[in-house]
Amino acid sequence: QLQDLPRSLKGNLCRCTGYRAIEDAVHGTRHAVPGGRAGGNTAAPAAERLVTGRGRFTLDIPPEQLPGLLHMKLLRSPHAHARILSVDTSAALAVEGVRAVFTHADAPDVFFSTAQHEHYT
């Protein structure tokens, strides 16, 4: 649905371009041609393959072709504002196949800017 592209892409994570290259590919916008002048924008190389459904994603690869593949489950609090006093990971760690459980204690004490990837102290 070209008229509501941001809504159509909702739920997909694109941290690199903010969907600019994907939107450009959908609309057929070209910012530079191969061999064009320096300093121009270049669309993401895979953009056309991805928006047309011809791109290959991780979930398209059979698990047997990815030895050591692990899956992740994210558990969010059902409470918008709550003070978490403790996190008991023992039940999760007791489940067969669980390799690790990460909590706030595993996060670095450094803030990151998702826009510039810079460290702030």
PDB file of C-alpha atoms in Angstrom:
ATOM      1  CA  GLN A   1       0.000   0.000   0.000  1.00  0.00           C
ATOM      2  CA  LEU A   2       1.991   2.917  -1.322  1.00  0.00           C
ATOM      3  CA  GLN A   3      -0.296   5.585   0.081  1.00  0.00           C
ATOM      4  CA  ASP A   4       0.359   4.452   3.660  1.00  0.00           C
ATOM      5  CA  LEU A   5       3.889   3.055   3.436  1.00  0.00           C
ATOM      6  CA  PRO A   6       4.963   3.880   7.031  1.00  0.00           C
ATOM      7  CA  ARG A   7       1.983   1.927   8.376  1.00  0.00           C
ATOM      8  CA  SER A   8       2.711  -0.979   6.018  1.00  0.00           C
ATOM      9  CA  LEU A   9       6.292  -1.149   7.277  1.00  0.00           C
ATOM     10  CA  LYS A  10       5.308  -0.923  10.949  1.00  0.00           C
ATOM     11  CA  GLY A  11       6.800  -3.774  12.922  1.00  0.00           C
ATOM     12  CA  ASN A  12       9.889  -4.046  10.728  1.00  0.00           C
ATOM     13  CA  LEU A  13      13.118  -2.829  12.241  1.00  0.00           C
ATOM     14  CA  CYS A  14      15.351  -0.663  10.048  1.00  0.00           C
ATOM     15  CA  ARG A  15      17.885   1.243  12.122  1.00  0.00           C
ATOM     16  CA  CYS A  16      20.173   2.239   9.252  1.00  0.00           C
ATOM     17  CA  THR A  17      18.163   4.611   7.095  1.00  0.00           C
ATOM     18  CA  GLY A  18      14.827   5.122   8.780  1.00  0.00           C
ATOM     19  CA  TYR A  19      13.217   3.353   5.791  1.00  0.00           C
ATOM     20  CA  ARG A  20      14.390   6.037   3.351  1.00  0.00           C
ATOM     21  CA  ALA A  21      16.024   3.599   0.939  1.00  0.00           C
ATOM     22  CA  ILE A  22      13.056   1.223   1.093  1.00  0.00           C
ATOM     23  CA  GLU A  23      10.578   4.021   0.449  1.00  0.00           C
ATOM     24  CA  ASP A  24      12.735   5.308  -2.409  1.00  0.00           C
ATOM     25  CA  ALA A  25      12.808   1.828  -3.983  1.00  0.00           C
ATOM     26  CA  VAL A  26       9.031   1.456  -3.699  1.00  0.00           C
ATOM     27  CA  HIS A  27       8.489   4.842  -5.352  1.00  0.00           C
ATOM     28  CA  GLY A  28      11.208   4.234  -7.952  1.00  0.00           C
ATOM     29  CA  THR A  29      13.263   7.207  -6.739  1.00  0.00           C
ATOM     30  CA  ARG A  30      16.926   7.202  -7.730  1.00  0.00           C
ATOM     31  CA  HIS A  31      19.403   9.519  -6.074  1.00  0.00           C
ATOM     32  CA  ALA A  32      22.457   8.367  -7.970  1.00  0.00           C
ATOM     33  CA  VAL A  33      23.254   6.173 -10.915  1.00  0.00           C
ATOM     34  CA  PRO A  34      26.191   3.738 -11.034  1.00  0.00           C
ATOM     35  CA  GLY A  35      29.239   5.787 -11.950  1.00  0.00           C
ATOM     36  CA  GLY A  36      27.432   8.980 -10.946  1.00  0.00           C
ATOM     37  CA  ARG A  37      29.007  11.933  -9.217  1.00  0.00           C
ATOM     38  CA  ALA A  38      30.429  11.682  -5.730  1.00  0.00           C
ATOM     39  CA  GLY A  39      28.390  13.071  -2.877  1.00  0.00           C
ATOM     40  CA  GLY A  40      25.001  11.887  -4.103  1.00  0.00           C
ATOM     41  CA  ASN A  41      22.709   9.555  -2.191  1.00  0.00           C
ATOM     42  CA  THR A  42      22.753   5.904  -3.144  1.00  0.00           C
ATOM     43  CA  ALA A  43      19.834   3.618  -2.447  1.00  0.00           C
ATOM     44  CA  ALA A  44      20.465   0.540  -0.344  1.00  0.00           C
ATOM     45  CA  PRO A  45      21.680  -2.266  -2.622  1.00  0.00           C
ATOM     46  CA  ALA A  46      19.054  -4.765  -1.448  1.00  0.00           C
ATOM     47  CA  ALA A  47      16.112  -2.346  -1.251  1.00  0.00           C
ATOM     48  CA  GLU A  48      14.384  -3.422  -4.471  1.00  0.00           C
ATOM     49  CA  ARG A  49      14.789  -7.141  -3.683  1.00  0.00           C
ATOM     50  CA  LEU A  50      13.378  -6.637  -0.197  1.00  0.00           C
ATOM     51  CA  VAL A  51      10.333  -4.557  -1.071  1.00  0.00           C
ATOM     52  CA  THR A  52       9.411  -6.856  -3.982  1.00  0.00           C
ATOM     53  CA  GLY A  53       9.631  -9.962  -1.804  1.00  0.00           C
ATOM     54  CA  ARG A  54      12.601 -11.430  -3.677  1.00  0.00           C
ATOM     55  CA  GLY A  55      15.055 -10.728  -0.847  1.00  0.00           C
ATOM     56  CA  ARG A  56      16.178 -13.571   1.395  1.00  0.00           C
ATOM     57  CA  PHE A  57      15.666 -13.111   5.125  1.00  0.00           C
ATOM     58  CA  THR A  58      17.073 -15.106   8.016  1.00  0.00           C
ATOM     59  CA  LEU A  59      13.750 -16.901   8.496  1.00  0.00           C
ATOM     60  CA  ASP A  60      13.905 -18.035   4.854  1.00  0.00           C
ATOM     61  CA  ILE A  61      16.969 -20.160   5.628  1.00  0.00           C
ATOM     62  CA  PRO A  62      16.225 -23.677   6.943  1.00  0.00           C
ATOM     63  CA  PRO A  63      17.519 -24.044  10.542  1.00  0.00           C
ATOM     64  CA  GLU A  64      19.638 -27.068   9.585  1.00  0.00           C
ATOM     65  CA  GLN A  65      21.732 -24.736   7.399  1.00  0.00           C
ATOM     66  CA  LEU A  66      22.531 -22.561  10.439  1.00  0.00           C
ATOM     67  CA  PRO A  67      24.416 -24.673  12.986  1.00  0.00           C
ATOM     68  CA  GLY A  68      24.376 -23.153  16.459  1.00  0.00           C
ATOM     69  CA  LEU A  69      21.294 -21.051  15.717  1.00  0.00           C
ATOM     70  CA  LEU A  70      19.601 -19.698  18.830  1.00  0.00           C
ATOM     71  CA  HIS A  71      16.208 -18.003  19.185  1.00  0.00           C
ATOM     72  CA  MET A  72      15.401 -15.134  21.499  1.00  0.00           C
ATOM     73  CA  LYS A  73      12.231 -14.320  23.408  1.00  0.00           C
ATOM     74  CA  LEU A  74      11.702 -10.834  24.767  1.00  0.00           C
ATOM     75  CA  LEU A  75       9.506 -10.510  27.822  1.00  0.00           C
ATOM     76  CA  ARG A  76       8.154  -7.067  28.564  1.00  0.00           C
ATOM     77  CA  SER A  77       6.510  -5.916  31.726  1.00  0.00           C
ATOM     78  CA  PRO A  78       2.726  -5.765  31.529  1.00  0.00           C
ATOM     79  CA  HIS A  79       2.923  -2.585  33.638  1.00  0.00           C
ATOM     80  CA  ALA A  80       3.694   0.750  31.973  1.00  0.00           C
ATOM     81  CA  HIS A  81       5.192   2.243  35.127  1.00  0.00           C
ATOM     82  CA  ALA A  82       6.366  -0.119  37.811  1.00  0.00           C
ATOM     83  CA  ARG A  83       9.309  -0.482  40.112  1.00  0.00           C
ATOM     84  CA  ILE A  84      10.922  -3.876  39.573  1.00  0.00           C
ATOM     85  CA  LEU A  85      12.361  -5.022  42.855  1.00  0.00           C
ATOM     86  CA  SER A  86      13.881  -8.286  41.645  1.00  0.00           C
ATOM     87  CA  VAL A  87      14.016 -10.625  38.675  1.00  0.00           C
ATOM     88  CA  ASP A  88      14.009 -14.371  39.320  1.00  0.00           C
ATOM     89  CA  THR A  89      15.403 -16.127  36.246  1.00  0.00           C
ATOM     90  CA  SER A  90      15.562 -19.626  37.756  1.00  0.00           C
ATOM     91  CA  ALA A  91      12.345 -20.920  36.111  1.00  0.00           C
ATOM     92  CA  ALA A  92      13.451 -19.726  32.672  1.00  0.00           C
ATOM     93  CA  LEU A  93      16.920 -21.197  33.098  1.00  0.00           C
ATOM     94  CA  ALA A  94      15.355 -24.543  34.089  1.00  0.00           C
ATOM     95  CA  VAL A  95      13.602 -24.877  30.697  1.00  0.00           C
ATOM     96  CA  GLU A  96      15.321 -27.396  28.434  1.00  0.00           C
ATOM     97  CA  GLY A  97      17.264 -25.678  25.660  1.00  0.00           C
ATOM     98  CA  VAL A  98      17.506 -22.271  27.344  1.00  0.00           C
ATOM     99  CA  ARG A  99      21.105 -21.097  27.037  1.00  0.00           C
ATOM    100  CA  ALA A 100      20.920 -17.719  28.774  1.00  0.00           C
ATOM    101  CA  VAL A 101      18.582 -15.217  30.393  1.00  0.00           C
ATOM    102  CA  PHE A 102      19.498 -11.552  30.220  1.00  0.00           C
ATOM    103  CA  THR A 103      18.194  -8.858  32.526  1.00  0.00           C
ATOM    104  CA  HIS A 104      18.990  -5.228  33.278  1.00  0.00           C
ATOM    105  CA  ALA A 105      22.055  -6.457  35.158  1.00  0.00           C
ATOM    106  CA  ASP A 106      23.576  -7.544  31.834  1.00  0.00           C
ATOM    107  CA  ALA A 107      23.151  -4.129  30.186  1.00  0.00           C
ATOM    108  CA  PRO A 108      26.144  -1.765  30.098  1.00  0.00           C
ATOM    109  CA  ASP A 109      26.072   1.388  32.187  1.00  0.00           C
ATOM    110  CA  VAL A 110      26.505   3.464  29.009  1.00  0.00           C
ATOM    111  CA  PHE A 111      23.707   5.205  27.135  1.00  0.00           C
ATOM    112  CA  PHE A 112      23.694   4.921  23.344  1.00  0.00           C
ATOM    113  CA  SER A 113      22.258   7.303  20.816  1.00  0.00           C
ATOM    114  CA  THR A 114      20.394   5.181  18.290  1.00  0.00           C
ATOM    115  CA  ALA A 115      20.811   7.949  15.745  1.00  0.00           C
ATOM    116  CA  GLN A 116      24.557   8.510  15.967  1.00  0.00           C
ATOM    117  CA  HIS A 117      25.737   5.376  17.835  1.00  0.00           C
ATOM    118  CA  GLU A 118      27.781   7.566  20.168  1.00  0.00           C
ATOM    119  CA  HIS A 119      28.552   6.837  23.790  1.00  0.00           C
ATOM    120  CA  TYR A 120      27.236   9.248  26.387  1.00  0.00           C
ATOM    121  CA  THR A 121      28.445   9.205  29.957  1.00  0.00           C
TER     122      THR A 121
END
